[in-house]
XYZ file of C-alpha atoms in Angstrom:
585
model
C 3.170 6.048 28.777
C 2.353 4.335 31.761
C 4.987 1.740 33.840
C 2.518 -1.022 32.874
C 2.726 -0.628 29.306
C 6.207 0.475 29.092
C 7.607 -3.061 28.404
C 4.707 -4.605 26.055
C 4.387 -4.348 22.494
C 1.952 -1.541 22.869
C 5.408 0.818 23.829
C 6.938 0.909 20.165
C 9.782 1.142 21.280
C 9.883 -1.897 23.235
C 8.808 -3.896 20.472
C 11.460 -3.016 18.221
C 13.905 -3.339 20.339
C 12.534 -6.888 21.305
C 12.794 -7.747 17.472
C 16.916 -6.369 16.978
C 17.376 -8.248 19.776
C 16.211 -11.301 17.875
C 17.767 -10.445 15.078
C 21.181 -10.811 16.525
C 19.941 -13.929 18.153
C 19.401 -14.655 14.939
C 22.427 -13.983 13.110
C 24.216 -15.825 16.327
C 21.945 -18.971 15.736
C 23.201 -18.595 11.897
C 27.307 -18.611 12.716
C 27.153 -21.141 15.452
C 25.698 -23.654 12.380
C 27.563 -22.465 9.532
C 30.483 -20.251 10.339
C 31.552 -19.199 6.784
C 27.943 -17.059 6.494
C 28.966 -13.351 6.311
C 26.486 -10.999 7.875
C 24.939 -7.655 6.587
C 22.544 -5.763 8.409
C 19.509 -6.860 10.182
C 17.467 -4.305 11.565
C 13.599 -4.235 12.751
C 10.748 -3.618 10.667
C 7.285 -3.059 10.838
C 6.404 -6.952 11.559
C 9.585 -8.322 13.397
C 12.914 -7.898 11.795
C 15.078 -9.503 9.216
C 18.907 -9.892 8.652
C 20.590 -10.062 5.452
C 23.635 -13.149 4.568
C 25.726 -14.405 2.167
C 25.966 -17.693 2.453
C 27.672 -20.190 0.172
C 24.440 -22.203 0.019
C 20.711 -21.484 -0.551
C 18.850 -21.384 3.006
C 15.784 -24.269 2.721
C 12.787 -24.342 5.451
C 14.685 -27.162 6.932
C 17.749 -24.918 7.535
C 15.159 -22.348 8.672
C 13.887 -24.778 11.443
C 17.847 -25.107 12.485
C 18.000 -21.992 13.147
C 15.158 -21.643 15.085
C 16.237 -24.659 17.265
C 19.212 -22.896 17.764
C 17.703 -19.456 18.544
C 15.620 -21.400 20.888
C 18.764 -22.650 22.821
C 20.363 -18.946 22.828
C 16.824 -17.889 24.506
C 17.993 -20.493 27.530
C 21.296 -19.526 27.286
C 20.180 -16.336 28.760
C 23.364 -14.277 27.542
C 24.091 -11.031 28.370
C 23.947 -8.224 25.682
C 26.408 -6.278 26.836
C 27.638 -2.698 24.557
C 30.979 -1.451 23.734
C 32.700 1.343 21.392
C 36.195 1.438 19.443
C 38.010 3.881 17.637
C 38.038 3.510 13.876
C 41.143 1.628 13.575
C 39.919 -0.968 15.813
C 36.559 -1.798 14.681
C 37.865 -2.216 11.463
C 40.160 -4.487 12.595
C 38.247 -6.433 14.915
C 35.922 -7.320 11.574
C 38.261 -7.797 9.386
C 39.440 -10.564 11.815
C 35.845 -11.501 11.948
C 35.975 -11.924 8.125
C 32.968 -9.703 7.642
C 33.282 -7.684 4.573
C 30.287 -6.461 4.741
C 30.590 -4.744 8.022
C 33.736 -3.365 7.353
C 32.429 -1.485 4.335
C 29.490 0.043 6.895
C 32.377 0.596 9.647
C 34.073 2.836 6.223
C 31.248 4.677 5.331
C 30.144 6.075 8.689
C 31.204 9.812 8.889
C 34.929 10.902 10.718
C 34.487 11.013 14.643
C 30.983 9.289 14.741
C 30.733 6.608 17.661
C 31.529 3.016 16.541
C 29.571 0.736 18.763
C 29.434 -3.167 18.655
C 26.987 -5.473 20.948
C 28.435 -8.850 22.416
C 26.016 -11.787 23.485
C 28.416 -14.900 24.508
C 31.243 -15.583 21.983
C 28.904 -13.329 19.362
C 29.591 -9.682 18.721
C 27.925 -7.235 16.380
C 27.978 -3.885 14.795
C 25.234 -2.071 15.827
C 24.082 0.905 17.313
C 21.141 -0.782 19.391
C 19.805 -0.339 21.286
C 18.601 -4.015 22.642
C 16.926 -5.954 25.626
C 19.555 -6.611 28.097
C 19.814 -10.600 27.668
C 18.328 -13.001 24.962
C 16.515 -14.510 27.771
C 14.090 -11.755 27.367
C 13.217 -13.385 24.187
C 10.499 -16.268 24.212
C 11.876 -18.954 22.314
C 8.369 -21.038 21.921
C 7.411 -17.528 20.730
C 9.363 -17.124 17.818
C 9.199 -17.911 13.879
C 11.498 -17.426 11.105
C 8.788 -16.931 8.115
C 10.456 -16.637 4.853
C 13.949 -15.905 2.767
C 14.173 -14.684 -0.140
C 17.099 -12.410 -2.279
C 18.052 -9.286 -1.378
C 20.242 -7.043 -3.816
C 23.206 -5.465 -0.848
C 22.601 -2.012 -0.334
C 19.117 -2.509 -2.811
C 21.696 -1.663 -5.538
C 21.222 -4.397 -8.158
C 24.478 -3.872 -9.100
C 26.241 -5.649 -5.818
C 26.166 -8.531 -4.479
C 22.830 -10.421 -3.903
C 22.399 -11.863 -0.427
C 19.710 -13.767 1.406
C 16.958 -12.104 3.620
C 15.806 -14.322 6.593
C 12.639 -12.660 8.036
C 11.126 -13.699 11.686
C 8.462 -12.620 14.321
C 8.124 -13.031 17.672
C 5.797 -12.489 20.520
C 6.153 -12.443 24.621
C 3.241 -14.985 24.386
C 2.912 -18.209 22.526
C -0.412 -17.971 22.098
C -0.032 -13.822 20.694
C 2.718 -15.473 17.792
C -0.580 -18.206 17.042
C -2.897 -15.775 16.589
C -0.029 -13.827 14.230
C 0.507 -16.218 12.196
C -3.056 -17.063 11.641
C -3.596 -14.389 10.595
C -0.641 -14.695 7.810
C -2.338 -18.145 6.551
C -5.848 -16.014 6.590
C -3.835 -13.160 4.473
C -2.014 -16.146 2.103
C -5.795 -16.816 1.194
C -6.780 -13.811 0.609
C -3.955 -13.100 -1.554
C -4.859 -11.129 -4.064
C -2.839 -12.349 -7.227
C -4.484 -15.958 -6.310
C -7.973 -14.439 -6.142
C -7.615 -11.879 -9.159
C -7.023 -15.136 -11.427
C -9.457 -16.998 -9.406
C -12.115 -14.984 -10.187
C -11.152 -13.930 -13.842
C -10.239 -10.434 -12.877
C -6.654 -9.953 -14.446
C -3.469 -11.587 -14.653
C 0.354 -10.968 -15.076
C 2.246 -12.107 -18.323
C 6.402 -12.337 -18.937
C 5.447 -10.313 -21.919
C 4.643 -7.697 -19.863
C 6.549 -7.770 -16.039
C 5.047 -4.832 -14.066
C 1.667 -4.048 -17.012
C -1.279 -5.560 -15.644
C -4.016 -6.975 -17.995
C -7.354 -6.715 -17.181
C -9.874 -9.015 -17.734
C -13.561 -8.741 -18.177
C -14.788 -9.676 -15.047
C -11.862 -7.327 -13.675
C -12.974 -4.434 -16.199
C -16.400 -4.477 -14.808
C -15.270 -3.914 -11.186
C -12.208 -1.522 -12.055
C -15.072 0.735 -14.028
C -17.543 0.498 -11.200
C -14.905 1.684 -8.686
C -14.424 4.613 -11.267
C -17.714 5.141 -11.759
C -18.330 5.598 -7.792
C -14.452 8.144 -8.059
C -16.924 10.266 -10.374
C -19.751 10.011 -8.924
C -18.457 11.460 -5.242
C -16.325 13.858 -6.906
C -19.098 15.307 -8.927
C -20.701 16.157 -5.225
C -18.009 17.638 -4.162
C -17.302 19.808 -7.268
C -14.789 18.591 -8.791
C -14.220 19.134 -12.724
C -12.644 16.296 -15.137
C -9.662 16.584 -17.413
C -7.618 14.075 -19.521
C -4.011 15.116 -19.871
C -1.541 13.767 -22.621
C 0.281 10.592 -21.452
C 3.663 12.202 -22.601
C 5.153 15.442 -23.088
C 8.762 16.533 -23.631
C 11.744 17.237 -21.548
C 11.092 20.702 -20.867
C 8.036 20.828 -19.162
C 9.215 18.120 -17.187
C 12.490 19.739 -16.234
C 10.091 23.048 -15.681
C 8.350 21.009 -12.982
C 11.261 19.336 -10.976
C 10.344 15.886 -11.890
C 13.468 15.616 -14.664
C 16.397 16.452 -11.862
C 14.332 14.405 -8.826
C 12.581 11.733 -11.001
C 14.091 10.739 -14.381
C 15.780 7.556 -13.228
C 12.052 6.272 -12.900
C 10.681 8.054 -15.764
C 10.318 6.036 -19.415
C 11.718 8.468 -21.919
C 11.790 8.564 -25.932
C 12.935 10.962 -28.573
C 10.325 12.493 -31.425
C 11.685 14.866 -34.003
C 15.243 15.301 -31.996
C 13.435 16.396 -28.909
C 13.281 14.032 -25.526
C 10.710 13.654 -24.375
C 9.059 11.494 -21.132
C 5.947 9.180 -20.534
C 4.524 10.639 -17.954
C 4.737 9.540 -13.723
C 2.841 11.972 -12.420
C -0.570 13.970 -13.791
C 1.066 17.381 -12.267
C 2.673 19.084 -14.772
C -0.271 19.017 -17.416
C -2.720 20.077 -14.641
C -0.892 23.230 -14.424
C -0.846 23.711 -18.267
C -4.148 23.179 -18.042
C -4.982 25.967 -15.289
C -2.804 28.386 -16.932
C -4.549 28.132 -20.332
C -7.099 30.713 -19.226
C -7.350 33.805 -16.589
C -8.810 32.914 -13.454
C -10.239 35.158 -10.785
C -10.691 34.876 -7.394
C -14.417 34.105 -7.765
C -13.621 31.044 -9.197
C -11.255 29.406 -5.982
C -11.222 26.689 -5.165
C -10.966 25.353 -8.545
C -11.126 21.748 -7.400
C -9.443 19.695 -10.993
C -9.553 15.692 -11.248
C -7.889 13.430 -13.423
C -7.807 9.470 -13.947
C -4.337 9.710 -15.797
C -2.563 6.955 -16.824
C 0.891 6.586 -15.173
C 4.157 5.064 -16.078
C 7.375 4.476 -13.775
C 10.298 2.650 -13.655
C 10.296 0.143 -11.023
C 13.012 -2.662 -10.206
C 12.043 -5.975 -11.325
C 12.239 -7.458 -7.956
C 9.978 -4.654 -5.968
C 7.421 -5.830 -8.651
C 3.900 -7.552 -7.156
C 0.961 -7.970 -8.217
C -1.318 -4.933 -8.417
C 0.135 -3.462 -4.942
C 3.624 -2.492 -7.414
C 3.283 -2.153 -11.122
C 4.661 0.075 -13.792
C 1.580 0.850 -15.085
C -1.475 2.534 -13.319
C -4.166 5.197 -13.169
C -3.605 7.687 -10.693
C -6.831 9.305 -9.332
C -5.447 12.472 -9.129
C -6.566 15.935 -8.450
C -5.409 19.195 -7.996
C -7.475 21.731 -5.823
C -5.993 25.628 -6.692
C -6.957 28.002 -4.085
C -5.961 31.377 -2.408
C -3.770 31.434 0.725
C -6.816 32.234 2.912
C -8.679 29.217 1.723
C -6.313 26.646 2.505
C -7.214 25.500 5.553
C -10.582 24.527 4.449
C -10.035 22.916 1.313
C -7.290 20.493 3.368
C -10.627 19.726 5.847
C -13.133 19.759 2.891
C -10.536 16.904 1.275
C -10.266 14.648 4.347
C -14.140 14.767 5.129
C -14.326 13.659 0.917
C -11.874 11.029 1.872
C -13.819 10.309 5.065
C -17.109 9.869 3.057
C -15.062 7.305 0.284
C -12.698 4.949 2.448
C -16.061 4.403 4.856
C -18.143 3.223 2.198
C -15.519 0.321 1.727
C -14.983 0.016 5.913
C -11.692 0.957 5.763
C -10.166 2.936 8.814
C -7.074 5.276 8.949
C -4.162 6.811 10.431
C -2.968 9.921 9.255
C 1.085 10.694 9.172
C 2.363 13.992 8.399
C 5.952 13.779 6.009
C 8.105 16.347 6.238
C 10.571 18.129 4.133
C 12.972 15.879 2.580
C 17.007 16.595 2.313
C 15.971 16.412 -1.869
C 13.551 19.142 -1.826
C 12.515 22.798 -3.532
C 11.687 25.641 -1.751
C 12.740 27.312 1.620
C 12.426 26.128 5.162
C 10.616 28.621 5.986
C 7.684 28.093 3.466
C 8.075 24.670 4.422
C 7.533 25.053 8.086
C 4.771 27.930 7.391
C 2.773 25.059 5.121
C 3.486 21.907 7.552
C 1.844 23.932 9.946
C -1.447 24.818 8.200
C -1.489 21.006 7.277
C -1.009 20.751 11.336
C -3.636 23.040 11.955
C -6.426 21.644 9.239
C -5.887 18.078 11.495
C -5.941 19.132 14.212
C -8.744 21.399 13.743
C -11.143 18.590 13.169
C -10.119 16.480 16.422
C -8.032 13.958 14.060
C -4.262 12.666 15.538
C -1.268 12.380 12.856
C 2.184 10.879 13.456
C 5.253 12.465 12.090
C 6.744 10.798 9.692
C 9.920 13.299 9.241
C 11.793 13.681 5.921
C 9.534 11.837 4.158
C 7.130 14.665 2.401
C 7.363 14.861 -1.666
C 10.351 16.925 -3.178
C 7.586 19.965 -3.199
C 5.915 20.256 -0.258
C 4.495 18.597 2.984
C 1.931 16.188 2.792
C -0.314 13.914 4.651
C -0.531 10.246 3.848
C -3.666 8.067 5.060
C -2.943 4.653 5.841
C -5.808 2.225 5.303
C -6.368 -0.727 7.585
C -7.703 -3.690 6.288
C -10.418 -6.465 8.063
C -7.002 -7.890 8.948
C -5.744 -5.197 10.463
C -2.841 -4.908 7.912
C -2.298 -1.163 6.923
C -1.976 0.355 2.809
C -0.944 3.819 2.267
C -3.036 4.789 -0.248
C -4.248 8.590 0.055
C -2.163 11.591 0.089
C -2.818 15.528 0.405
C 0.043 17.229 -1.140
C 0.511 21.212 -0.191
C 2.552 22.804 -2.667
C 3.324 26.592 -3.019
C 6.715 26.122 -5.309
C 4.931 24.528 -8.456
C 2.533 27.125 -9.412
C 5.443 29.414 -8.553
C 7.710 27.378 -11.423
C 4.733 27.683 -13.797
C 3.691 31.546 -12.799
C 0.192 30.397 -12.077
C -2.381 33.655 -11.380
C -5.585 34.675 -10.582
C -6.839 38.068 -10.373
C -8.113 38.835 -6.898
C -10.494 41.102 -5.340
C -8.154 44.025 -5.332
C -7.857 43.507 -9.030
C -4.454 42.358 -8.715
C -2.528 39.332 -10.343
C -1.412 36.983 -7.799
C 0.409 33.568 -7.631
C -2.188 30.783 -5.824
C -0.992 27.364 -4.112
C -2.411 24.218 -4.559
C -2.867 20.528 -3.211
C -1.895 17.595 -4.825
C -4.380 14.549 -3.523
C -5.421 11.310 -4.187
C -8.059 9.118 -2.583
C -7.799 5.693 -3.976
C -3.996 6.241 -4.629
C -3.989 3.961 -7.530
C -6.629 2.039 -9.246
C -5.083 -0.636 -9.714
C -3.697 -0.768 -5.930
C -7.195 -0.130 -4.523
C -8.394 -3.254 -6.401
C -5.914 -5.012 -4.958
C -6.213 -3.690 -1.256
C -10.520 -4.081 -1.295
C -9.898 -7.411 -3.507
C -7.363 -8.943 -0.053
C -10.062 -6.965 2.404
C -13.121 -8.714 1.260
C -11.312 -11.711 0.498
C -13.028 -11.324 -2.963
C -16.427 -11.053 -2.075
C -17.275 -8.075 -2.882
C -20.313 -5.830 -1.921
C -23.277 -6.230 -4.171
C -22.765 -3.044 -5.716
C -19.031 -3.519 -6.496
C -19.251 -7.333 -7.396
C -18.634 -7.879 -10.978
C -21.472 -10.679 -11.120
C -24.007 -9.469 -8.783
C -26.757 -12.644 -9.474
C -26.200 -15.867 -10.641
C -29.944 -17.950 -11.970
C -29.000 -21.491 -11.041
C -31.751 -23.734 -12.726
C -32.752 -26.680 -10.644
C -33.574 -29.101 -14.118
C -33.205 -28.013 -17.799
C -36.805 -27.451 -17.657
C -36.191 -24.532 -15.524
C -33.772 -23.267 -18.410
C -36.019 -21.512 -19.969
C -37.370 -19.240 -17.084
C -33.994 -18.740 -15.236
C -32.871 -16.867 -18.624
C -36.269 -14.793 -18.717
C -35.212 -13.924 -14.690
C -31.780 -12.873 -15.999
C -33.138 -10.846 -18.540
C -35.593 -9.208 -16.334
C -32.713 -8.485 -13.931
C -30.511 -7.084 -16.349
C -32.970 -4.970 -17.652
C -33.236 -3.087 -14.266
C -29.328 -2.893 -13.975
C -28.202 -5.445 -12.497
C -25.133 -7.591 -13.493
C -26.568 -11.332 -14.086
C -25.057 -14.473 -15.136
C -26.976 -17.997 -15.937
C -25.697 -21.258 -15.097
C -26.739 -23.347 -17.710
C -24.366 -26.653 -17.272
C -26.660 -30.120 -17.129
C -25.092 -30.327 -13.279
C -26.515 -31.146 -9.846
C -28.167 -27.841 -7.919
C -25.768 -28.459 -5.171
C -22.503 -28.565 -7.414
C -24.318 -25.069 -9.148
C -24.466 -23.716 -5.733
C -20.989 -24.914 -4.611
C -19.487 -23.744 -7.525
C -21.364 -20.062 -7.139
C -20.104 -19.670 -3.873
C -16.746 -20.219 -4.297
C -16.638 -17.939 -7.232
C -18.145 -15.508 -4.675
C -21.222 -14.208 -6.284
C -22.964 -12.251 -3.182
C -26.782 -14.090 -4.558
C -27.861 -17.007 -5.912
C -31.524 -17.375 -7.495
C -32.133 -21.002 -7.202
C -35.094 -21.359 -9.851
C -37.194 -24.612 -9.929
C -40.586 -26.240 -11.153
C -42.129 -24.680 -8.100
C -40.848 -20.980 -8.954
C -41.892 -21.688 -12.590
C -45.357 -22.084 -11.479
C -45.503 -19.036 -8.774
C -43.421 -17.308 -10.687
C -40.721 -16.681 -7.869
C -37.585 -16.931 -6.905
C -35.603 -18.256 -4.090
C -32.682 -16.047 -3.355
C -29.411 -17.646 -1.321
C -26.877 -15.367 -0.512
C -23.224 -16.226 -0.805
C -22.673 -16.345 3.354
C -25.098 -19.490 2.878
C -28.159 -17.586 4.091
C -31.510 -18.620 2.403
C -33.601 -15.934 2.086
C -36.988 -17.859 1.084
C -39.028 -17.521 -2.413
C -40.064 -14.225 -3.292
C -41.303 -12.736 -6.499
C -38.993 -11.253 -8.565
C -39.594 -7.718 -7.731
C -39.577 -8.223 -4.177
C -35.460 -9.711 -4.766
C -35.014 -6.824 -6.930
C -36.207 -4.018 -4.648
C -33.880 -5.972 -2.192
C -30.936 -5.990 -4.293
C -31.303 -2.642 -5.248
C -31.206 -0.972 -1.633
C -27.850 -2.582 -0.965
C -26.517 -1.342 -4.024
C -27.720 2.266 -3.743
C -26.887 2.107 -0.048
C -23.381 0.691 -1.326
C -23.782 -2.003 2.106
C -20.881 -4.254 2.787
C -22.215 -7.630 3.114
């Protein structure tokens, strides 16, 4: 990294450390106003940095804008952040003194002999292991902004004691936090649990915390998105199954999901047995392959399945569609011979190339590695995280390490999306996995006419259904592409007597495919129009006397754009293009 970067928020580094460091200015800010708050932890995250309190009051927005006045000050104060260490006996004293419980329970649980470092800024002084800029006048305090608070279980154990999370951002330039928070008011609109009931495509009920329902509108884009999952497959060569949505304990225990899963797994008992709703689509892919000999002739046997999913998530990590309970999992599972492996991981990616393009959605690529909680040896481990190296690598794509994060049975590489706001989803994952069609004594019969034991990939594109929707729903701010848009037309008549031939367009329309809808209301054209786009219907046939007597019609697309009159066949040559083409517009 070059000396001119090494100290902007392109360095990483930098940047978190610049957001600790306001975190502590932070927590400072918080005990010069209200000494009785105890502290937590309050590290840096992806977008700024957050600390955790429990205070004996709720924190408002106007205690947030204290805070930042004080923070603000601190900046001026330009204090020194200055490190020391203590033995054991004296950290734990020096917080006890402090009256911070909570850091004396951290100071307990760190291992025998490990360094116990604190960081002191004026008459304020931390646990922490930093590191951090070297005085809060580094900090800009016209660039900073504390941006929400909400509850926060201690330790995420719902059990304990539930704090307050303050989160904040800041910038080296006033006018880089503007544009930031911009774009957090253009991301508040595009919400989408606002826009899913906005435009009638599903909604949450109490009756059912974490089960979305989907609603027409909503059904007619979720089966168009799996429509297109088919339809690209199918090129590729994948096969279909369906898989039972629960099976019993043994299979699941078989598979490794009972001793690293069941505490999010739904389970029941039928005739004395347990048995478990199923997570994952895994385990009954690889009944499924072992139901019948396979030969070598027939590898890659490339398997897909839209299984429905169950898992036990924590009330409070619920939202929206981005965290359910309930979802479809586009899964597949690609079984293959050793030699093949490399390019059916490249095959997969240029598959996933093809799909997250047609929506214009870039990605990074981060290879997790093998978890503490994992199966298998370290040396099959190391042997597979280097073909998934290799495949990358081979076709001039970068990855990040993302270490001790891979799935309990083998490495894997997860695709994160980014958005039109720049705002990154992880959504697609290759999974290589030698140990489970080792656990289920998998075989083909190769070349040599011997049984032997393939290995397999675990992958999905979309991720979730239900997630995707969400993610393209927030990226297109609801207006969908043409093809994906669960009203593609809507016939506004300009007078009643323009009823009549608006419904004979729709008809005409519908006939050829297309998804149509007729406004019929005695209303103004304008409030028709209005009312259209805000609903976000990509065209608008605006149907009058005129039209009536040409028979024509004068398409207006969403953006505003009038496109002129035209005859019917003319709009519906255009409209079909940019749904076969699948264009974003």
């Amino acid at each position: 990294m070059s000396e001119e970067t090494l100290y902007t928020f392109e360095n990483e580094t930098y940047r978190k450390t610049y957001w600790h460091t306001c975190s502590h200015i932070m927590a400072q800010a918080v005990k010069r106003l209200w000494p009785e708050v105890k502290l937590a932890i309050g590290p840096s995250i992806d977008e700024g940095w957050y600390y955790d309190m429990d205070a004996p009051f709720p924190f408002t927005p106007e205690h947030l804008e204290q805070i930042e006045g004080e923070m603000r000050k601190i900046c001026k104060e330009k204090l020194k952040l200055e490190r020391f260490e203590l033995p054991r006996a004296e950290a734990l004293k020096l917080m006890e003194d402090k009256g911070e419980p909570f850091k004396v329970e951290l100071i307990n649980d760190l291992p025998e002999g490990e360094v116990i470092s604190f960081y002191k800024q004026g008459e304020f002084t931390d646990l922490c292991a930093g590191p951090h800029l070297d005085s809060t006048g580094r900090v800009k305090g016209n660039a900073l902004k504390l941006t929400a608070c909400n509850a926060a279980y201690w330790r995420g154990d719902s059990n304990r004691e539930t704090l307050q999370r303050i989160y904040g951002v800041a910038f080296p330039k006033k006018d880089e936090l503007d544009e930031y928070l911009a774009k957090i008011e253009e991301a508040k609109k595009r919400d989408h649990r606002k826009l899913g009931r906005k435009l009638g495509l599903f909604m949450l009920r109490d009756e059912g915390p974490g089960f979305p329902f989907f609603l027409p509108k909503g059904m007619v884009l979720k089966n168009t998105l799996i429509d297109y999952w088919r339809q690209i497959h199918k090129k590729y060569g994948y096969v279909e199954i369906s898989t039972p949505i629960m099976l019993n304990r043994q299979l699941w225990e078989r598979s490794g999901h009972w001793d690293h899963y069941k505490n999010n797994m739904y389970t029941t008992v039928i005739d004395d047995v347990d048995f478990a709703v199923k997570p994952m689509n895994c385990p009954g892919g690889m009944l499924v392959y072992a139901s019948e000999p396979h030969s070598y002739k027939e590898l890659p046997l490339r398997v897909g399945e839209l299984g429905l999913v169950h898992r036990h998530e924590l009330s409070g990590a619920l939202h929206g569609l981005f965290r359910v309970r309930c979802f479809t999992q586009d899964d597949a599972h690609v079984f293959m011979t050793r030699e093949q492996m490399k390019d059916v991981i490249q095959e997969t990616v240029r598959l996933f190339d093809e799909v997250y393009s047609t929506f214009g959605l870039s990605y990074t690529i981060e290879l997790s590695t093998m978890p503490e909680d994992h199966i298998g040896t370290v040396d099959e481990w190391e042997r597979n995280q280097d073909i998934l190296k290799d495949a990358i690598t081979g076709m001039g794509k970068e990855f990040v390490v993302n270490e001790g994060d891979g799935a309990f049975y083998g490495p894997k590489l997860d695709f994160h999306l980014a958005d039109s706001l720049g705002r990154t989803w992880q959504c697609g994952t290759i999974q290589l996995d030698s140990q489970l069609p080792e656990r289920f004594e998998l075989e083909y019969t190769g070349e040599d006419g011997q049984k032997h034991r393939p290995v397999m990939i675990h992958r999905v594109v979309l991720g979730s259904i239900e997630r995707f929707i969400g993610v393209i729903t927030e990226h297109f701010a609801g207006a969908f592409p043409a093809w994906l848009a669960p009203v593609q037309v809507k016939v506004l008549p300009v007078t009643d007597r323009a009823e009549g031939y608006a419904k004979e367009v729709a008809a005409k329309l519908e006939d050829l495919g297309f998804r149509c809808e007729v406004d019929e209301r005695s209303e103004k054209i304008g409030k028709k129009i209005r009312e259209a786009t805000l609903e976000k219907v990509p065209f608008m046939l605006v149907v009058g006397d005129r039209d009536m007597e040409n028979g024509t019609v004068s398409p207006r697309r969403r953006s505003g754009e009038d496109l002129g009159a035209m005859s019917l066949e003319q709009f519906a040559e255009l409209l079909g293009d940019e749904v076969k083409s699948k264009a974003i517009k």
